Coordinates of C-alpha atoms and ligand atoms in Angstrom, one line a residue:
X22 CA 25.9 -11.2 5.5
X23 CA 22.6 -10.9 7.5
X24 CA 19.6 -10.2 5.5
X25 CA 16.3 -8.6 6.7
X26 CA 12.8 -7.6 5.6
X27 CA 11.5 -4.0 5.7
X28 CA 8.0 -3.0 6.5
X29 CA 6.7 0.4 5.6
X30 CA 3.7 1.2 7.8
X31 CA 2.0 4.3 6.5
X32 CA -0.5 5.2 9.1
X33 CA -3.1 8.0 9.5
X34 CA -1.0 10.0 11.9
X35 CA 2.6 8.8 11.2
X36 CA 4.9 7.0 8.9
X37 CA 6.8 4.2 10.3
X38 CA 9.4 1.7 9.3
X39 CA 10.3 -1.5 11.0
X40 CA 13.1 -3.8 9.9
X41 CA 12.5 -7.4 10.9
X42 CA 14.7 -10.5 10.9
X43 CA 13.8 -14.1 10.1
X44 CA 12.4 -14.8 13.5
X45 CA 10.1 -11.8 13.2
X46 CA 12.0 -9.8 15.7
X47 CA 12.2 -6.1 15.4
X48 CA 15.8 -5.0 14.6
X49 CA 15.2 -1.3 14.1
X50 CA 12.3 1.0 14.1
X51 CA 11.8 4.7 13.1
X52 CA 8.7 6.8 13.1
X53 CA 7.8 10.2 12.0
X54 CA 4.4 12.2 12.4
X55 CA 3.2 14.3 9.7
X56 CA 0.7 17.1 9.4
X57 CA -3.1 16.7 9.5
X58 CA -4.9 19.4 7.4
X59 CA -8.4 20.4 8.4
X60 CA -9.6 23.0 5.9
X61 CA -13.3 22.8 7.0
X62 CA -15.2 21.0 9.7
X63 CA -15.5 17.4 8.8
X64 CA -12.8 17.6 6.2
X65 CA -9.4 15.7 6.6
X66 CA -6.4 15.9 4.2
X67 CA -2.8 14.9 4.1
X68 CA -0.1 16.3 1.8
X69 CA 0.9 13.4 -0.4
X70 CA 4.4 14.6 -0.8
X71 CA 4.7 14.7 3.0
X72 CA 3.4 11.1 3.2
X73 CA 6.2 10.1 0.7
X74 CA 9.0 12.1 2.2
X75 CA 8.3 11.1 5.8
X76 CA 8.0 7.4 4.7
X77 CA 11.2 7.6 2.8
X78 CA 13.0 9.4 5.7
X79 CA 12.1 6.8 8.3
X80 CA 13.1 3.9 6.0
X81 CA 16.5 5.6 5.5
X82 CA 16.7 6.2 9.4
X83 CA 15.9 2.6 10.2
X84 CA 18.5 1.3 7.6
X85 CA 21.2 3.6 9.2
X86 CA 20.3 2.5 12.8
X87 CA 21.0 -1.0 11.8
X88 CA 23.9 0.0 9.6
X89 CA 22.6 -2.0 6.6
X90 CA 22.8 -1.4 2.8
X91 CA 20.1 -2.0 0.2
X92 CA 21.6 -5.5 -0.6
X93 CA 20.8 -6.6 2.8
X94 CA 17.1 -5.9 2.5
X95 CA 15.5 -9.0 1.0
X96 CA 12.3 -7.1 0.2
X97 CA 10.0 -4.3 1.2
X98 CA 6.4 -4.9 2.3
X99 CA 3.9 -2.0 2.5
X100 CA 0.9 -1.6 4.7
X101 CA -1.1 1.5 4.8
X102 CA -4.1 3.6 6.0
X103 CA -6.8 2.3 3.8
X104 CA -9.3 4.2 1.5
X105 CA -7.2 7.5 1.5
X106 CA -7.2 8.8 -2.0
X107 CA -4.5 10.5 -4.1
X108 CA -4.7 11.6 -7.7
X109 CA -1.5 12.8 -9.5
X110 CA -0.1 13.7 -12.9
X111 CA 1.3 10.6 -14.6
X112 CA 4.2 12.7 -16.3
X113 CA 5.3 15.0 -13.5
X114 CA 4.3 13.0 -10.5
X115 CA 2.6 16.2 -9.1
X116 CA -0.6 15.5 -7.0
X117 CA -3.4 17.5 -8.3
X118 CA -5.0 17.9 -4.8
X119 CA -4.1 16.8 -1.2
X120 CA -4.9 13.2 -0.3
X121 CA -8.4 13.0 0.9
X122 CA -8.3 10.9 4.2
X123 CA -10.6 8.0 5.0
X124 CA -12.1 10.0 7.8
X125 CA -13.2 12.9 5.6
X126 CA -16.9 13.3 5.4
X127 CA -17.1 15.8 2.5
X128 CA -18.8 13.4 0.2
X129 CA -21.6 12.3 2.5
X130 CA -24.1 13.9 0.2
X131 CA -22.9 11.9 -2.8
X132 CA -23.7 8.7 -0.9
X133 CA -27.1 9.8 -0.1
X134 CA -27.6 10.6 -3.8
X135 CA -26.5 7.2 -4.9
X136 CA -29.1 5.6 -2.7
X137 CA -31.7 7.5 -4.5
X138 CA -30.4 6.1 -7.9
X139 CA -30.9 2.6 -6.7
X140 CA -27.1 1.8 -6.6
X141 CA -27.0 0.9 -2.8
X142 CA -27.8 -2.9 -3.4
X143 CA -25.6 -3.2 -6.5
X144 CA -22.6 -1.7 -4.7
X145 CA -23.3 -3.8 -1.6
X146 CA -23.5 -6.9 -3.7
X147 CA -20.4 -6.3 -6.0
X148 CA -18.0 -4.6 -3.5
X149 CA -19.1 -6.2 -0.3
X150 CA -19.1 -2.7 1.3
X151 CA -22.0 -0.7 2.9
X152 CA -21.9 2.5 0.6
X153 CA -20.2 5.3 2.6
X154 CA -18.1 8.4 2.1
X155 CA -15.4 6.6 3.9
X156 CA -14.3 4.6 0.8
X157 CA -12.3 6.0 -2.1
X158 CA -14.8 6.2 -5.0
X159 CA -16.8 9.4 -4.0
X160 CA -13.5 11.0 -3.0
X161 CA -12.0 10.5 -6.5
X162 CA -15.2 11.9 -8.0
X163 CA -14.9 14.9 -5.7
X164 CA -11.3 15.6 -7.0
X165 CA -12.3 15.2 -10.6
X166 CA -15.4 17.5 -10.1
X167 CA -13.7 20.1 -8.0
X168 CA -10.3 20.6 -9.2
X169 CA -10.3 22.7 -12.4
X170 CA -9.5 20.7 -15.5
X171 CA -9.1 17.4 -13.8
X172 CA -12.1 15.6 -15.3
X173 CA -10.7 16.3 -18.8
X174 CA -7.2 15.4 -17.9
X175 CA -8.2 12.1 -16.3
X176 CA -10.2 11.1 -19.5
X177 CA -7.2 12.0 -21.5
X178 CA -5.2 9.5 -19.5
X179 CA -3.0 12.1 -17.9
X180 CA -3.9 11.4 -14.3
X181 CA -3.4 8.4 -12.0
X182 CA -5.3 7.5 -9.0
X183 CA -3.9 5.5 -6.1
X184 CA -4.5 4.6 -2.5
X185 CA -1.4 5.2 -0.3
X186 CA 0.3 1.8 -1.2
X187 CA -0.1 2.6 -4.9
X188 CA 1.4 6.1 -4.4
X189 CA 4.4 4.8 -2.4
X190 CA 5.2 2.0 -4.9
X191 CA 4.9 4.5 -7.8
X192 CA 7.3 6.8 -6.1
X193 CA 9.7 3.9 -4.9
X194 CA 10.0 2.8 -8.5
X195 CA 10.2 6.4 -9.9
X196 CA 7.0 6.1 -11.7
X197 CA 7.7 2.7 -13.3
X198 CA 4.9 0.8 -11.6
X199 CA 1.2 1.7 -11.0
X200 CA -0.3 -1.2 -9.0
X201 CA -2.4 -2.0 -5.9
X202 CA -3.1 -5.2 -4.2
X203 CA -6.6 -6.9 -3.6
X204 CA -7.0 -5.8 -0.1
X205 CA -6.6 -2.1 -0.9
X206 CA -8.7 -2.3 -4.0
X207 CA -11.5 -3.9 -2.1
X208 CA -11.8 -0.7 0.0
X209 CA -12.3 1.7 -3.0
X210 CA -15.9 0.8 -3.6
X211 CA -15.0 0.5 -7.3
X212 CA -13.8 -3.2 -7.2
X213 CA -15.9 -6.2 -7.8
X214 CA -14.6 -8.6 -5.2
X215 CA -16.1 -11.6 -6.9
X216 CA -15.0 -11.0 -10.4
X217 CA -11.7 -9.5 -9.2
X218 CA -11.8 -6.5 -11.5
X219 CA -12.7 -3.0 -11.4
X220 CA -16.5 -2.4 -12.0
X221 CA -17.4 -0.3 -15.0
X222 CA -21.0 0.3 -13.9
X223 CA -19.8 1.9 -10.6
X224 CA -16.9 3.8 -12.2
X225 CA -19.3 5.2 -14.9
X226 CA -21.8 6.2 -12.1
X227 CA -19.1 8.3 -10.5
X228 CA -17.8 9.4 -14.0
X229 CA -14.2 8.0 -13.1
X230 CA -12.3 6.8 -16.2
X231 CA -11.0 3.3 -15.8
X232 CA -7.7 4.2 -17.4
X233 CA -6.6 6.0 -14.2
X234 CA -7.1 3.0 -11.9
X235 CA -4.0 0.9 -11.0
X236 CA -3.4 -2.8 -12.0
X237 CA -4.7 -5.0 -9.2
X238 CA -2.5 -8.0 -8.0
X239 CA -2.0 -10.4 -5.2
X240 CA -0.7 -9.0 -1.9
X241 CA 2.5 -10.9 -2.1
X242 CA 4.6 -10.8 -5.2
X243 CA 7.5 -8.7 -6.6
X244 CA 5.7 -5.5 -8.0
X245 CA 9.0 -3.8 -9.0
X246 CA 12.3 -2.7 -7.6
X247 CA 13.5 0.5 -5.8
X248 CA 15.0 3.2 -8.0
X249 CA 18.5 4.3 -7.1
X250 CA 17.1 7.6 -5.8
X251 CA 15.0 5.8 -3.2
X252 CA 16.9 3.8 -0.6
X253 CA 19.4 2.3 -3.1
X254 CA 18.8 0.4 -6.2
X255 CA 17.1 -2.9 -6.7
X256 CA 15.3 -3.7 -3.5
X257 CA 12.3 -5.9 -4.4
X258 CA 9.0 -4.2 -3.4
X259 CA 7.2 -7.4 -2.8
X260 CA 4.1 -7.1 -0.5
X261 CA 1.3 -4.8 0.0
X262 CA -1.9 -4.9 2.2
X263 CA -4.2 -2.4 4.0
X264 CA -3.5 -2.1 7.6
X265 CA -6.3 -4.2 9.1
X266 CA -5.7 -7.1 6.6
X267 CA -1.9 -6.9 7.2
X268 CA -2.6 -7.3 10.9
X269 CA -4.7 -10.2 10.2
X270 CA -1.9 -11.8 8.2
X271 CA 0.7 -10.8 10.9
X272 CA -1.4 -12.6 13.5
X273 CA -1.1 -15.7 11.2
X274 CA -4.8 -15.9 10.8
X275 CA -4.7 -17.8 7.5
X276 CA -7.5 -20.4 7.9
X277 CA -11.3 -19.9 7.8
X278 CA -12.7 -19.0 11.3
X279 CA -9.4 -17.4 12.6
X280 CA -10.1 -14.0 14.1
X281 CA -8.0 -11.1 15.3
X282 CA -9.2 -8.0 17.0
X283 CA -7.1 -4.8 17.2
X284 CA -7.8 -2.6 20.1
X285 CA -6.6 1.0 19.2
X286 CA -8.6 4.2 19.1
X287 CA -11.4 2.0 17.8
X288 CA -11.7 -1.8 17.5
X289 CA -11.2 -3.5 14.1
X290 CA -12.1 -7.2 14.1
X291 CA -11.5 -9.4 11.1
X292 CA -12.4 -13.0 10.5
X293 CA -10.8 -15.0 7.7
X294 CA -13.4 -16.7 5.7
X295 CA -11.2 -18.6 3.3
X296 CA -12.1 -18.7 -0.4
X297 CA -15.8 -17.7 0.3
X298 CA -17.1 -14.2 0.3
X299 CA -19.8 -14.1 2.9
X300 CA -22.4 -11.5 2.6
X301 CA -23.2 -10.2 6.0
X302 CA -26.8 -10.1 7.2
X303 CA -25.6 -8.7 10.6
X304 CA -24.1 -5.4 9.7
X305 CA -20.5 -6.4 8.8
X306 CA -18.5 -5.7 5.7
X307 CA -17.1 -8.3 3.3
X308 CA -13.6 -7.6 2.4
X309 CA -10.7 -9.2 0.8
X310 CA -7.9 -10.8 2.9
X311 CA -4.3 -10.6 1.9
X312 CA -3.7 -13.4 -0.6
X313 CA -0.5 -14.9 -1.4
X314 CA -1.5 -17.3 -4.3
X315 CA -3.6 -16.5 -7.3
X316 CA -6.8 -17.4 -5.6
X317 CA -8.9 -14.7 -3.8
X318 CA -9.2 -15.0 -0.1
X319 CA -11.9 -13.1 2.0
X320 CA -12.7 -11.9 5.5
X321 CA -15.6 -10.4 7.4
X322 CA -14.9 -7.1 9.1
X323 CA -16.6 -5.3 12.0
X324 CA -15.5 -1.9 13.2
X325 CA -16.2 -0.2 16.5
X326 CA -15.6 3.6 16.4
X327 CA -14.7 4.1 20.0
X328 CA -12.6 1.7 22.1
X329 CA -9.3 3.0 23.4
X330 CA -10.6 6.5 22.7
X331 CA -13.0 6.0 25.7
X332 CA -10.0 5.5 27.9
X333 CA -8.5 8.6 26.4
X334 CA -11.6 10.5 27.1
X335 CA -11.4 9.4 30.9
X336 CA -7.8 10.8 30.8
X337 CA -8.1 14.0 28.8
X338 CA -11.7 15.0 29.0
X339 CA -12.8 13.7 32.3
X340 CA -9.4 13.9 33.8
X341 CA -10.2 10.7 36.0
X342 CA -6.8 9.0 35.3
X343 CA -3.4 10.2 34.6
X344 CA -2.5 7.7 32.0
X345 CA -4.2 5.0 29.9
X346 CA -2.5 2.0 31.7
X347 CA -3.7 3.5 35.1
X348 CA -7.3 2.4 34.0
X349 CA -6.4 -1.1 35.0
X350 CA -5.4 -0.2 38.5
X351 CA -8.7 1.6 39.1
X352 CA -10.8 -1.1 37.5
X353 CA -9.3 -3.9 39.6
X354 CA -10.0 -2.0 42.9
X355 CA -13.7 -2.9 42.6
X356 CA -15.5 -6.1 42.3
X357 CA -17.8 -5.0 39.5
X358 CA -19.3 -1.8 38.1
X359 CA -22.2 -1.8 40.8
X360 CA -24.8 -2.1 38.0
X361 CA -23.5 0.7 35.9
X362 CA -23.0 0.6 32.2
X363 CA -21.3 3.0 29.8
X364 CA -22.0 3.0 26.1
X365 CA -19.3 5.2 24.5
X366 CA -21.3 6.1 21.4
X367 CA -19.5 9.5 21.1
X368 CA -19.9 9.4 17.2
X369 CA -22.7 7.0 16.7
X370 CA -22.4 3.3 16.8
X371 CA -20.7 1.1 14.1
X372 CA -21.1 -2.6 13.6
X373 CA -23.5 -4.2 14.2
X374 CA -25.8 -1.3 15.1
X375 CA -24.8 1.3 12.4
X376 CA -26.6 4.3 13.9
X377 CA -24.9 7.6 13.2
X378 CA -27.1 9.5 15.7
X379 CA -26.6 7.4 18.9
X380 CA -24.7 9.2 21.7
X381 CA -22.7 8.4 24.7
X382 CA -24.8 7.1 27.6
X383 CA -24.1 6.0 31.3
X384 CA -26.9 4.1 32.9
X385 CA -27.6 2.6 36.3
X386 CA -25.8 5.1 38.4
X387 CA -26.5 4.9 42.2
X388 CA -25.1 6.8 45.2
X389 CA -22.4 4.2 45.7
X390 CA -20.8 4.7 42.3
X391 CA -17.2 5.9 42.4
X392 CA -14.5 6.7 39.9
X393 CA -13.3 3.1 40.1
X394 CA -16.7 1.9 38.9
X395 CA -16.8 4.5 36.2
X396 CA -13.4 3.5 34.9
X397 CA -14.3 -0.2 35.0
X398 CA -17.5 0.5 33.1
X399 CA -15.5 2.2 30.3
X400 CA -13.1 -0.7 30.0
X401 CA -16.0 -3.2 30.0
X402 CA -17.8 -1.3 27.3
X403 CA -14.8 -2.1 25.0
X404 CA -15.3 -5.8 25.7
X405 CA -19.1 -5.7 25.2
X406 CA -18.8 -3.9 22.0
X407 CA -16.3 -6.6 20.8
X408 CA -18.7 -9.2 22.0
X409 CA -21.5 -7.8 19.8
X410 CA -19.2 -7.8 16.6
X411 CA -18.1 -11.4 17.4
X412 CA -21.7 -12.6 17.7
X413 CA -22.6 -10.9 14.4
X414 CA -19.5 -12.7 12.8
X415 CA -20.4 -16.1 14.2
X416 CA -23.9 -15.7 12.9
X417 CA -22.9 -14.6 9.5
X418 CA -20.2 -17.1 9.0
X419 CA -21.7 -20.1 10.8
X420 CA -18.3 -20.7 12.3
X421 CA -17.6 -20.9 15.9
X422 CA -14.8 -18.8 17.3
X423 CA -11.8 -21.0 18.2
X424 CA -9.8 -18.3 20.0
X425 CA -9.4 -14.5 19.7
X426 CA -6.0 -13.2 18.9
X427 CA -5.5 -9.6 20.0
X428 CA -3.2 -6.7 19.4
X429 CA -3.2 -2.9 19.5
X430 CA -2.4 -0.4 22.3
X431 CA -5.3 -1.3 24.6
X432 CA -4.6 -5.1 24.3
X433 CA -1.9 -4.4 26.9
X434 CA -4.6 -4.1 29.6
X435 CA -4.8 -7.3 31.4
X436 CA -8.1 -6.6 33.1
X437 CA -9.7 -5.8 29.8
X438 CA -8.3 -8.9 28.1
X439 CA -9.5 -11.2 31.1
X440 CA -13.0 -9.5 31.1
X441 CA -13.1 -10.0 27.2
X442 CA -12.3 -13.8 27.6
X443 CA -15.1 -14.0 30.2
X444 CA -17.7 -12.1 28.2
X445 CA -17.3 -14.0 25.0
X446 CA -16.5 -17.2 26.8
X447 CA -13.4 -17.9 24.6
X448 CA -9.7 -17.9 25.1
X449 CA -8.0 -14.6 24.3
X450 CA -4.4 -14.9 23.1
X451 CA -1.9 -11.9 23.1
X452 CA 1.4 -12.4 21.1
X453 CA 4.8 -11.3 21.9
X454 CA 5.0 -8.9 18.9
X455 CA 2.0 -6.6 18.9
X456 CA 3.3 -4.7 15.9
X457 CA 1.2 -7.1 13.9
X458 CA 0.4 -4.7 11.1
X459 CA 4.1 -4.1 10.1
X460 CA 4.8 -7.8 10.6
X461 CA 2.0 -8.8 8.3
X462 CA 3.5 -6.5 5.5
X463 CA 6.9 -8.0 6.2
X464 CA 5.7 -11.6 5.9
X465 CA 3.9 -10.9 2.6
X466 CA 7.1 -9.4 1.1
X467 CA 9.4 -12.1 2.6
X468 CA 7.1 -14.9 1.2
X469 CA 7.3 -13.4 -2.3
X470 CA 11.2 -13.1 -2.3
X471 CA 11.8 -16.5 -0.7
X472 CA 13.1 -15.1 2.7
X473 CA 10.4 -17.3 4.3
X474 CA 9.6 -20.6 2.7
X475 CA 5.9 -20.7 3.4
X476 CA 3.1 -19.9 5.9
X477 CA 4.1 -22.9 8.1
X478 CA 7.5 -21.4 8.6
X479 CA 5.9 -18.1 9.6
X480 CA 3.5 -19.6 12.0
X481 CA 6.6 -20.7 14.0
X482 CA 7.3 -17.1 14.8
X483 CA 3.9 -16.5 16.5
X484 CA 4.8 -16.6 20.1
X485 CA 2.2 -16.2 22.9
X486 CA 3.0 -13.6 25.5
X487 CA -0.3 -14.1 27.4
X488 CA -3.3 -16.2 27.4
X489 CA -6.6 -15.4 29.1
X490 CA -9.1 -18.2 29.7
X491 CA -12.7 -17.7 30.4
X492 CA -13.7 -18.1 34.0
X493 CA -17.2 -16.7 34.2
X494 CA -20.3 -18.8 34.7
X495 CA -23.0 -18.7 32.1
X496 CA -25.6 -17.2 34.3
X497 CA -23.4 -14.3 35.3
X498 CA -22.3 -13.6 31.7
X499 CA -26.0 -13.7 30.3
X500 CA -27.0 -11.3 33.1
X501 CA -24.2 -8.9 32.3
X502 CA -24.8 -9.1 28.5
X503 CA -28.6 -8.5 29.0
X504 CA -27.7 -5.4 31.0
X505 CA -25.4 -4.2 28.3
X506 CA -27.9 -4.6 25.6
X507 CA -30.5 -2.7 27.6
X508 CA -27.9 0.2 28.0
X509 CA -27.4 0.2 24.2
X510 CA -31.2 0.5 23.7
X511 CA -31.0 3.7 25.9
X512 CA -28.1 5.1 23.7
X513 CA -30.1 4.3 20.6
X514 CA -33.4 5.7 22.0
X515 CA -31.7 9.1 22.8
X516 CA -31.1 9.4 19.1
X517 CA -34.7 8.9 18.1
X518 CA -36.3 12.0 19.5
Ligands
ADP13 P1 -4.0 3.7 17.2 O1 -3.2 2.9 16.3 O2 -5.6 3.6 16.8 O3 -3.5 5.1 17.4 P2 -2.9 2.3 19.3 O4 -2.9 0.9 19.0 O5 -1.6 3.1 19.4 O6 -4.1 3.0 18.6 O7 -3.6 2.3 20.9 C1 -3.8 3.6 21.6 C2 -5.1 3.4 22.2 O8 -5.2 2.6 23.3 C3 -5.5 4.8 22.9 O9 -6.8 5.2 22.7 C4 -5.3 4.5 24.3 O10 -6.2 5.2 25.1 C5 -5.6 3.1 24.5 N1 -4.6 2.4 25.5 C6 -3.4 2.4 25.5 N2 -2.8 1.7 26.4 C7 -3.8 1.3 27.2 C8 -4.1 0.5 28.4 N3 -3.0 0.0 29.1 N4 -5.3 0.3 28.9 C9 -6.4 0.8 28.2 N5 -6.2 1.5 27.1 C10 -5.0 1.7 26.6

């Protein structure tokens, strides 16, 4: 009887399930979008019950597609949108409020307040994060403050908190297991990533009772078993990691200095730093990497807000291209951008600049500029932003990049990947399977159940689909980068007035 591993990939806009075989090949995949709830400007919510029902439905659908029973699934790995916050009643399983999504800005004021109370440095040091409304802590506090009776019920031990992994595991086990993994805990802004425990000082500041927080474990181990009402009885739930950390694992970046960059709506670059938690001096976050053993492992993370979204804007806003892949055709019709640069700071700039007031800028336009140059400048801007994050990572870690593994929708663009290799002067490697997030969750689960023996066996599955070698001269590269940094200065200067 063939056996498989199931990955539940609970993302921001859809729930997906992928069933993999031992070679890391996709055997079945099902996906379902769910509702985005915008009650007010800047607020984003999901219905936790819809998260659960859509996830369960796609899992059942994928099993039916492949014609497999519960006994043929060796384990389930979970990967999820990070930071999104759910609070529910321990006895009834009823959420007390919608899930507050990572994108939601409703608690920005709480973060400003926290800075005034001198907590900024304490949080930075203990959690590795730059305090922001993005992380779970202020979202939990908001629910306890604003949903009538919740604060008292939480202190009485009646309510539970969880990120999406915790919520799914709790439902899969019908309330038997309340657990999260290190990677998800490290995004709550309540977890001490050095001592590996919830931090009382921060929890007290937010008036969050520790009793509602889940137990924290390694990312690869058997947490519990599915209940008979969910997918059939007894499938081990054996792995969990936040989406970006799962992708790092799925790309087989297990050693210090190994880096992956995901080119989606934005870009998320993570560098494995081994057993060392490096505090960034260059605007990056310190976060936990998925760990299979008892010892903690760490990563540096840099996020770029607008990457593939710049291509989307050319398609939908500017109507310059009919589809995202067409961007490559236009970009390669010209030799360069004719001296033009685009800085797509539509919503401020992330790492390493962290300026929320910067705005999109195009500089160096001359009469000869055409649509082709414009499209090329947009693609190049993705590579330049990545180059800035990479430079910050090398500075912080003192490690030189060996090669850059890539994934995500826009990594399919060969022009972009070649330009990326040129501008960072490093080889870029794109794997056969770009579903690295789900694959990472599958690997974590499969290692815990013995489906895969060890990381070496998993490494054999990483097959290269394309390799891009740097071919640009130093002088040319330095000239281009200098132009880019001048363009960034313009985008930042616009914000200062
Ligand atoms: P997410 O998971 O963030 O939704 P995906 O990994 O699905 O993102 O990638 C989608 C993004 O990649 C979109 O913003 C799209 O504009 C961009 N994209 C997709 N294909 C290409 C391509 N061939 N060239 C450039 N950009 C692309």
